[in-house]
Amino acid sequence: MINVVELFAGVGGFRLGLEKSSKKYNITLANQWEPSTKSQPAFDCYKKNFNSTDDEAINEDIADIIGLIPEHDLLVGGFPCQDYSVARTLAGEMGIEGHKGVLFFEIMKVINRTKPKFILLENVDRLLKSPSTQRGRDFSVMLASLQKQGYGIEWRVINAAEYGFAQRRRRVFIFAYREDTNFYKEQQKHNFQDIIHQKGFFAKEFPVKDEHNEKHPDKEFELPSNLLDVSDNFSAKYNNSGVIVNGVVYTAETLPVETTPTTLGEILEQAREFQGQVDEKYYLKNDKKNKKGRTEYEEMEYQKGAKKEKRVSKTGHEYYYTEGSMAFPERLDMPSRTMLTSEGTKNRSSHVVKDLDTSRLRFLTPIECELLNGFDPDWTNSGMPERTRYFCMGNALVVDLIEKMGNQIVDLYTKETTIYQEKNNEVQQMSIL
Ligand SMILES: C[S@@+](CC[C@H](N)C(=O)[O-])C[C@H]1O[C@@H](n2cnc3c(N)ncnc32)[C@H](O)[C@@H]1O
């Protein structure tokens, strides 16, 4: 069994993906806590779908339960992109600490305590660049922190639609492996290009072309050994793929070997099997008008349209607000755009589609949003308000990507245990001799 701890579990995208990949995954503990609300709909949904006991799924601030987290083989989690700068602690010359409430540092506390063999993290791709005033600082702090704890690291920005799935959702995945693993030792033998193209963690499930994007040259550099130095002075331009082994960072802008994507139209067809005729409440209304004198249909048409409007700022400054147009309705022969947490609030980025049966315009249903992320239909139908169902899907990930990564981790883990057993047998035979 591969014992897994899932942090920032949300409605369980990581767990679902891993469990779809193999029965070998055993999620020993999941943590999920929504700081901004008293009700905990994501946690309730998680518990209901996985039938978790109170010991297995904990609904508390991660900062309060670090000591409860048991040893495990694999740590997974999708966490927010925040300010990762560090400062010297007031107490000691040697001590360094991150800002309070920055969840990455809570993850690092878990790692320092439990030292899992493998770690798989997910974040928005903006993390590679932030903050804008010191490009790449946050990602550098993250890489340097993991490196300091004795991990090799590989990362890849993956757009789910490029590997066959139905959503153009681009996220960075970070895979870290302990330096005493067989996998780390193997990676040390390969050159960086080979790791990215053939031998590394992402290469098999997410193949890339031989050539790299020439606009972004490959780079090789070392991170400062002092974390404070990284935080205060270091900046770097990270490409969409990279690796750190033996203290050297190598980063390349890879091009995916694309698989034909699933289209939004195909998702609507799949959803039709479960939900039948779409309820009238999802259709754009043409009767009542809002304060601006627009019907819901007209409002969406306006929101999605190109704009060049004279506006006045709070300080009385006049300026032109401009934005381009968006597809209205969405194209059904393509994968969808990224689903945001605001999908359910009927704004410019909400998807509007032409219904397959009625040809009238409507918003996506929660089931369609679940299918766009690879969740089972009605996954979030666990008693939460409908708007929260959209929110949870905007927060979640494309489960199928985790399933693919899960296949790779099972392979790695099996090799680790086989080699460990072989070595153990050798030792036993030698002691008999
Ligand atoms: C990006 S979402 C992860 C979604 C998840 N991967 C899924 O499939 O649903 C991050 C989650 O972390 C939770 N969270 C935020 N602050 C937290 C904290 N201090 N302790 C525990 N969980 C927290 C949020 O409620 C949110 O559900």
Coordinates of C-alpha atoms and ligand atoms in Angstrom, one line a residue:
M1 CA 0.0 0.0 0.0
I2 CA 1.1 3.6 -0.6
N3 CA 0.1 5.7 2.4
V4 CA -1.0 9.1 1.4
V5 CA -1.7 12.3 3.3
E6 CA -3.9 14.8 1.4
L7 CA -3.7 18.5 2.4
F8 CA -6.0 21.3 1.3
A9 CA -8.2 18.4 0.2
G10 CA -11.2 20.5 -1.0
V11 CA -13.7 18.0 -2.4
G12 CA -11.0 15.4 -3.0
G13 CA -9.7 15.8 -6.5
F14 CA -6.3 14.3 -5.6
R15 CA -7.7 11.4 -3.8
L16 CA -10.2 10.6 -6.6
G17 CA -7.5 10.7 -9.2
L18 CA -5.1 8.5 -7.2
E19 CA -7.9 6.0 -6.4
K20 CA -8.9 5.9 -10.0
S21 CA -5.3 5.1 -10.9
S22 CA -4.7 2.2 -8.4
K23 CA -6.1 0.3 -5.5
K24 CA -2.7 0.6 -3.9
Y25 CA -3.4 4.1 -2.6
N26 CA -4.4 4.3 1.0
I27 CA -5.4 7.8 2.1
T28 CA -4.6 7.8 5.8
L29 CA -5.4 11.4 6.5
A30 CA -7.1 14.3 4.7
N31 CA -7.2 17.9 5.9
Q32 CA -9.6 20.5 4.6
W33 CA -10.8 23.7 6.3
E34 CA -12.3 26.8 4.7
P35 CA -11.2 29.8 6.7
S36 CA -13.7 32.3 5.3
T37 CA -17.0 30.5 6.3
K38 CA -18.6 28.8 9.3
S39 CA -20.1 26.1 7.1
Q40 CA -17.7 23.6 5.6
P41 CA -19.3 22.4 2.4
A42 CA -16.2 21.1 0.7
F43 CA -15.2 19.1 3.8
D44 CA -18.8 17.7 4.1
C45 CA -18.7 16.7 0.5
Y46 CA -15.3 15.0 0.9
K47 CA -16.5 13.1 3.9
K48 CA -19.7 12.0 2.3
N49 CA -18.1 10.8 -1.0
F50 CA -15.3 8.9 0.6
N51 CA -17.2 7.8 3.7
S52 CA -14.4 9.0 5.9
T53 CA -14.2 8.6 9.6
D54 CA -13.5 11.6 11.9
D55 CA -9.9 10.3 12.2
E56 CA -9.3 10.1 8.5
A57 CA -10.7 13.5 7.5
I58 CA -9.9 16.5 9.7
N59 CA -11.8 19.8 9.4
E60 CA -9.3 22.1 11.1
D61 CA -6.8 24.8 10.1
I62 CA -3.7 23.0 8.9
A63 CA -1.6 25.1 11.2
D64 CA -3.3 23.5 14.2
I65 CA -2.9 19.8 13.2
I66 CA 0.7 19.5 12.0
G67 CA 1.6 17.3 15.0
L68 CA -1.3 14.9 14.2
I69 CA -0.1 14.1 10.8
P70 CA 1.2 10.5 10.7
E71 CA 4.2 9.3 8.6
H72 CA 3.3 8.6 5.0
D73 CA 4.8 7.7 1.6
L74 CA 3.2 10.4 -0.5
L75 CA 2.0 13.9 0.4
V76 CA -0.4 15.6 -2.0
G77 CA -2.1 19.0 -2.1
G78 CA -3.2 22.0 -4.1
F79 CA -2.6 25.2 -2.2
P80 CA -2.9 28.9 -2.9
C81 CA -0.3 31.2 -4.5
Q82 CA 0.6 33.7 -1.7
D83 CA 3.6 35.8 -0.7
Y84 CA 6.4 33.3 0.0
S85 CA 9.0 35.7 1.2
V86 CA 10.8 34.9 4.4
A87 CA 12.4 36.9 7.2
R88 CA 14.8 36.3 10.0
T89 CA 13.0 35.3 13.2
L90 CA 13.1 37.8 16.0
A91 CA 14.3 35.1 18.3
G92 CA 17.4 33.8 16.6
E93 CA 20.1 34.7 14.1
M94 CA 19.7 31.3 12.4
G95 CA 16.0 31.1 12.4
I96 CA 14.0 31.9 9.3
E97 CA 10.3 32.1 9.0
G98 CA 7.6 32.8 6.4
H99 CA 4.7 35.2 6.9
K100 CA 1.9 33.9 9.2
G101 CA -0.9 32.2 7.4
V102 CA 1.1 31.4 4.3
L103 CA 0.1 27.8 3.6
F104 CA 3.2 26.7 1.8
F105 CA 5.2 27.1 5.1
E106 CA 2.6 24.8 6.8
I107 CA 3.3 22.2 4.1
M108 CA 7.0 22.6 4.8
K109 CA 6.4 22.0 8.5
V110 CA 4.6 18.7 7.6
I111 CA 7.5 17.7 5.3
N112 CA 10.2 18.6 7.9
R113 CA 8.4 16.4 10.5
T114 CA 7.4 13.4 8.4
K115 CA 9.8 13.4 5.4
P116 CA 7.6 11.5 2.9
K117 CA 9.4 9.8 0.1
F118 CA 7.3 11.6 -2.6
I119 CA 5.4 14.9 -2.7
L120 CA 3.0 16.0 -5.4
L121 CA 1.8 19.6 -5.2
E122 CA -0.4 21.7 -7.5
N123 CA -0.7 25.5 -8.0
V124 CA -1.6 28.1 -10.5
D125 CA 1.0 28.7 -13.1
R126 CA 1.4 32.3 -12.0
L127 CA 3.4 30.9 -9.1
L128 CA 6.4 30.6 -11.5
K129 CA 6.5 34.4 -12.0
S130 CA 5.3 35.9 -8.8
P131 CA 5.7 38.5 -7.4
S132 CA 5.9 40.9 -10.3
T133 CA 8.4 43.0 -8.4
Q134 CA 10.9 40.2 -8.0
R135 CA 10.1 37.6 -10.7
G136 CA 10.3 34.0 -9.7
R137 CA 11.1 34.7 -6.0
D138 CA 8.2 32.7 -4.6
F139 CA 8.9 29.6 -6.7
S140 CA 12.6 29.9 -5.9
V141 CA 11.8 30.0 -2.1
M142 CA 9.7 26.9 -2.6
L143 CA 12.4 25.0 -4.6
A144 CA 15.1 26.1 -2.2
S145 CA 13.0 25.0 0.8
L146 CA 12.3 21.5 -0.6
Q147 CA 15.9 21.2 -1.7
K148 CA 17.1 22.1 1.8
Q149 CA 15.0 19.3 3.2
G150 CA 16.7 16.8 1.0
Y151 CA 14.5 16.5 -2.1
G152 CA 15.1 16.4 -5.8
I153 CA 12.3 18.3 -7.7
E154 CA 10.7 18.3 -11.1
W155 CA 7.9 20.6 -12.2
R156 CA 5.7 21.0 -15.3
V157 CA 3.0 23.4 -16.3
I158 CA 0.3 21.2 -17.8
N159 CA -2.7 22.4 -19.7
A160 CA -5.3 19.5 -19.3
A161 CA -6.7 20.1 -22.8
E162 CA -3.4 19.4 -24.4
Y163 CA -3.4 15.9 -23.1
G164 CA -6.9 15.0 -24.2
F165 CA -9.2 16.4 -21.5
A166 CA -12.1 18.9 -21.8
Q167 CA -10.8 22.0 -20.1
R168 CA -8.0 24.4 -21.0
R169 CA -6.9 24.5 -17.4
R170 CA -3.2 25.3 -17.0
R171 CA -1.6 24.5 -13.6
V172 CA 1.9 23.8 -12.4
F173 CA 2.5 20.4 -10.8
I174 CA 5.5 19.9 -8.6
F175 CA 6.9 16.5 -7.9
A176 CA 9.5 16.1 -5.2
Y177 CA 11.4 12.9 -4.3
R178 CA 13.6 12.3 -1.3
E179 CA 17.3 12.1 -2.0
D180 CA 17.6 8.6 -0.6
T181 CA 15.1 7.1 -3.0
N182 CA 16.2 4.9 -5.8
F183 CA 14.4 7.3 -8.2
Y184 CA 16.7 10.2 -7.1
K185 CA 19.8 8.1 -7.6
E186 CA 18.6 7.2 -11.1
Q187 CA 17.9 10.8 -12.0
Q188 CA 21.4 11.7 -10.9
K189 CA 22.7 9.5 -13.7
H190 CA 20.8 11.3 -16.5
N191 CA 21.4 14.7 -18.1
F192 CA 18.7 17.3 -17.7
Q193 CA 17.4 17.0 -21.3
D194 CA 16.9 13.3 -20.8
I195 CA 15.1 13.8 -17.5
I196 CA 12.6 16.2 -19.1
H197 CA 12.1 14.2 -22.3
Q198 CA 12.3 10.5 -21.2
K199 CA 13.5 9.6 -17.7
G200 CA 11.8 12.1 -15.4
F201 CA 8.5 11.9 -13.6
F202 CA 6.3 13.7 -16.2
A203 CA 7.9 12.4 -19.4
K204 CA 6.0 9.2 -19.9
E205 CA 2.4 10.4 -19.1
F206 CA 2.9 13.9 -20.5
P207 CA 5.2 13.6 -23.5
V208 CA 6.8 16.7 -25.0
K209 CA 8.4 17.3 -28.4
D210 CA 12.1 17.0 -29.0
E211 CA 12.5 20.7 -29.8
H212 CA 11.9 23.4 -27.2
N213 CA 10.3 26.8 -27.6
E214 CA 13.1 29.0 -28.9
K215 CA 11.7 32.2 -27.5
H216 CA 12.5 31.0 -24.0
P217 CA 16.0 29.5 -23.9
D218 CA 16.9 26.7 -21.6
K219 CA 18.7 27.8 -18.5
E220 CA 20.9 26.2 -15.8
F221 CA 21.7 27.9 -12.5
E222 CA 22.1 27.3 -8.8
L223 CA 19.9 28.8 -6.1
P224 CA 21.6 30.7 -3.2
S225 CA 22.2 28.3 -0.3
N226 CA 20.7 30.8 2.2
L227 CA 16.9 31.0 2.0
L228 CA 17.0 34.6 3.2
D229 CA 19.2 35.4 0.3
V230 CA 16.8 33.7 -2.1
S231 CA 13.9 35.7 -0.6
D232 CA 15.6 39.1 -0.5
N233 CA 17.7 39.2 -3.6
F234 CA 17.1 36.3 -6.0
S235 CA 14.9 36.4 -9.1
A236 CA 14.7 34.0 -12.0
K237 CA 12.8 33.3 -15.2
Y238 CA 11.3 29.9 -14.9
N239 CA 10.1 28.0 -18.0
N240 CA 7.2 25.6 -18.0
S241 CA 9.3 22.6 -17.3
G242 CA 12.3 22.1 -15.0
V243 CA 14.2 19.9 -12.6
I244 CA 16.6 20.2 -9.7
V245 CA 19.1 17.5 -9.1
N246 CA 22.5 17.8 -7.3
G247 CA 21.7 21.4 -6.5
V248 CA 21.4 22.5 -10.1
V249 CA 18.3 24.0 -11.5
Y250 CA 17.6 23.3 -15.2
T251 CA 14.5 24.8 -16.9
A252 CA 13.2 24.5 -20.4
E253 CA 10.1 25.7 -22.3
T254 CA 8.7 22.4 -23.6
L255 CA 6.0 21.9 -26.2
P256 CA 3.5 19.2 -25.5
V257 CA 2.9 16.2 -27.9
E258 CA -0.8 17.0 -28.0
T259 CA -3.6 14.4 -27.8
T260 CA -7.0 15.3 -29.4
P261 CA -8.9 17.0 -26.7
T262 CA -12.4 16.2 -25.5
T263 CA -14.7 19.0 -26.5
L264 CA -17.2 21.0 -24.5
G265 CA -19.9 19.6 -26.8
E266 CA -18.9 16.0 -25.8
I267 CA -19.2 17.0 -22.1
L268 CA -22.7 18.3 -22.7
E269 CA -23.6 15.0 -24.4
Q270 CA -22.1 13.0 -21.5
A271 CA -24.0 15.2 -19.0
R272 CA -27.3 14.7 -20.9
E273 CA -27.2 11.0 -20.1
F274 CA -27.3 11.8 -16.4
Q275 CA -29.4 15.0 -16.2
G276 CA -31.7 14.6 -19.1
Q277 CA -33.5 17.8 -20.2
V278 CA -31.8 20.8 -18.6
D279 CA -33.9 22.7 -16.0
E280 CA -35.4 26.0 -17.1
K281 CA -33.5 27.9 -14.3
Y282 CA -30.2 27.6 -16.2
Y283 CA -31.4 29.4 -19.3
L284 CA -30.7 33.1 -19.9
K285 CA -33.8 35.0 -19.1
N286 CA -35.3 37.5 -21.5
D287 CA -38.1 38.9 -19.4
K288 CA -37.0 41.0 -16.4
K289 CA -34.6 43.8 -16.7
N290 CA -31.8 44.7 -14.3
K291 CA -30.9 48.2 -12.9
K292 CA -29.1 49.0 -16.1
G293 CA -32.2 48.2 -18.1
R294 CA -30.8 44.9 -19.6
T295 CA -32.4 41.5 -19.6
E296 CA -30.1 38.6 -18.4
Y297 CA -29.5 37.8 -22.0
E298 CA -28.5 41.4 -22.9
E299 CA -26.4 41.6 -19.8
M300 CA -24.4 38.5 -20.7
E301 CA -24.1 39.8 -24.3
Y302 CA -22.7 43.1 -22.9
Q303 CA -20.4 41.4 -20.4
K304 CA -18.9 39.2 -23.1
G305 CA -18.6 41.9 -25.7
A306 CA -15.6 44.2 -26.5
K307 CA -15.6 47.4 -24.6
K308 CA -14.0 50.8 -24.7
E309 CA -15.7 52.9 -22.0
K310 CA -14.9 56.2 -20.4
R311 CA -14.9 55.6 -16.7
V312 CA -14.1 57.8 -13.6
S313 CA -11.9 56.5 -10.8
K314 CA -12.7 57.1 -7.1
T315 CA -10.2 60.0 -7.1
G316 CA -12.0 61.6 -10.0
H317 CA -9.5 60.6 -12.7
E318 CA -11.0 59.8 -16.1
Y319 CA -9.8 56.8 -18.0
Y320 CA -10.7 54.4 -20.8
Y321 CA -11.6 50.9 -19.7
T322 CA -11.0 48.4 -22.6
E323 CA -11.4 44.7 -23.0
G324 CA -11.7 42.4 -25.9
S325 CA -14.7 40.2 -26.8
M326 CA -15.2 36.6 -25.7
A327 CA -17.0 33.8 -27.5
F328 CA -20.8 34.1 -26.9
P329 CA -21.9 31.4 -26.8
E330 CA -18.9 29.1 -26.1
R331 CA -17.7 27.0 -29.0
L332 CA -18.7 23.4 -28.5
D333 CA -16.1 21.9 -30.8
M334 CA -13.3 22.9 -28.5
P335 CA -12.4 22.2 -24.9
S336 CA -13.8 24.7 -22.5
R337 CA -12.0 27.7 -21.0
T338 CA -10.7 27.4 -17.4
M339 CA -13.5 27.2 -14.9
L340 CA -13.2 29.8 -12.1
T341 CA -14.6 29.8 -8.6
S342 CA -17.0 32.6 -9.8
E343 CA -18.5 30.3 -12.5
G344 CA -21.8 30.3 -10.7
T345 CA -22.1 34.1 -10.3
K346 CA -23.2 34.8 -13.9
N347 CA -20.3 37.1 -14.9
R348 CA -18.2 37.6 -18.0
S349 CA -16.2 34.4 -17.4
S350 CA -19.2 32.1 -16.8
H351 CA -19.6 29.7 -19.7
V352 CA -22.8 30.3 -21.8
V353 CA -23.6 27.4 -24.2
K354 CA -26.2 26.7 -26.8
D355 CA -28.3 23.8 -25.4
L356 CA -28.0 20.6 -27.5
D357 CA -31.8 20.0 -27.4
T358 CA -33.4 23.4 -27.4
S359 CA -30.7 25.5 -29.1
R360 CA -31.4 28.2 -26.5
L361 CA -28.6 29.8 -24.5
R362 CA -28.0 28.8 -21.0
F363 CA -25.3 28.5 -18.3
L364 CA -23.5 25.2 -17.5
T365 CA -25.1 23.0 -14.9
P366 CA -23.1 21.8 -11.9
I367 CA -23.0 18.3 -13.4
E368 CA -21.4 19.7 -16.5
C369 CA -18.8 21.5 -14.4
E370 CA -18.0 18.3 -12.5
L371 CA -17.6 16.4 -15.8
L372 CA -15.3 19.2 -17.1
N373 CA -13.0 18.4 -14.1
G374 CA -13.3 14.6 -14.5
F375 CA -15.4 14.2 -11.3
D376 CA -18.3 11.8 -11.2
P377 CA -21.7 13.5 -11.9
D378 CA -23.3 14.9 -8.8
W379 CA -20.1 14.6 -6.8
T380 CA -20.8 18.0 -5.1
N381 CA -24.5 17.3 -4.7
S382 CA -23.9 16.7 -1.0
G383 CA -26.2 19.3 0.5
M384 CA -24.3 22.5 -0.4
P385 CA -26.0 25.4 -2.2
E386 CA -25.7 25.3 -5.9
R387 CA -23.4 28.3 -6.2
T388 CA -21.0 26.6 -3.8
R389 CA -21.0 23.6 -6.1
Y390 CA -19.6 25.8 -8.9
F391 CA -17.2 27.4 -6.4
C392 CA -15.8 24.0 -5.4
M393 CA -15.3 23.0 -9.0
G394 CA -13.5 26.2 -9.7
N395 CA -11.2 25.4 -6.8
A396 CA -10.6 21.8 -7.8
L397 CA -8.4 20.2 -10.5
V398 CA -8.7 18.0 -13.5
V399 CA -8.9 14.6 -11.8
D400 CA -7.7 12.7 -14.9
L401 CA -4.3 14.4 -14.7
I402 CA -3.8 13.1 -11.1
E403 CA -4.9 9.7 -12.3
K404 CA -2.1 9.8 -14.9
M405 CA 0.4 11.0 -12.3
G406 CA -0.9 8.3 -10.0
N407 CA 0.1 5.6 -12.5
Q408 CA 3.6 7.0 -12.6
I409 CA 3.9 7.1 -8.8
V410 CA 2.8 3.4 -8.5
D411 CA 5.5 2.5 -10.9
L412 CA 8.1 4.4 -8.9
Y413 CA 6.9 3.2 -5.6
T414 CA 6.9 -0.5 -6.8
K415 CA 10.5 -0.1 -8.0
E416 CA 11.5 1.5 -4.6
T417 CA 10.1 -1.4 -2.6
T418 CA 11.4 -4.1 -5.0
I419 CA 14.9 -2.7 -4.7
Y420 CA 14.6 -2.3 -1.0
Q421 CA 13.5 -6.0 -0.7
E422 CA 16.3 -7.2 -2.9
K423 CA 18.8 -5.3 -0.8
N424 CA 17.3 -6.7 2.3
N425 CA 17.5 -10.2 1.0
E426 CA 21.2 -9.7 0.1
V427 CA 21.9 -8.5 3.7
Q428 CA 20.0 -11.5 5.1
Q429 CA 21.9 -13.9 2.8
M430 CA 25.2 -12.4 3.8
S431 CA 24.4 -12.7 7.5
I432 CA 23.5 -16.3 7.0
L433 CA 26.9 -16.8 5.3
Ligands
LIG1 C1 -7.1 25.0 -4.3 S1 -8.2 24.3 -3.2 C2 -7.8 22.6 -3.3 C3 -8.9 21.9 -4.0 C4 -8.7 20.4 -4.1 N1 -7.5 20.0 -4.7 C5 -9.9 19.8 -4.7 O1 -9.8 18.9 -5.6 O2 -11.1 20.1 -4.4 C6 -7.4 24.7 -1.6 C7 -8.3 24.3 -0.4 O3 -7.5 24.6 0.8 C8 -8.5 24.9 1.8 N2 -7.8 25.7 2.8 C9 -7.5 27.0 2.8 N3 -6.9 27.4 3.9 C10 -6.7 26.3 4.7 C11 -6.2 26.0 6.0 N4 -5.6 27.0 6.7 N5 -6.2 24.8 6.4 C12 -6.7 23.8 5.7 N6 -7.3 23.9 4.5 C13 -7.3 25.2 4.0 C14 -9.6 25.7 1.0 O4 -10.8 25.6 1.7 C15 -9.6 24.9 -0.3 O5 -10.6 24.0 -0.3

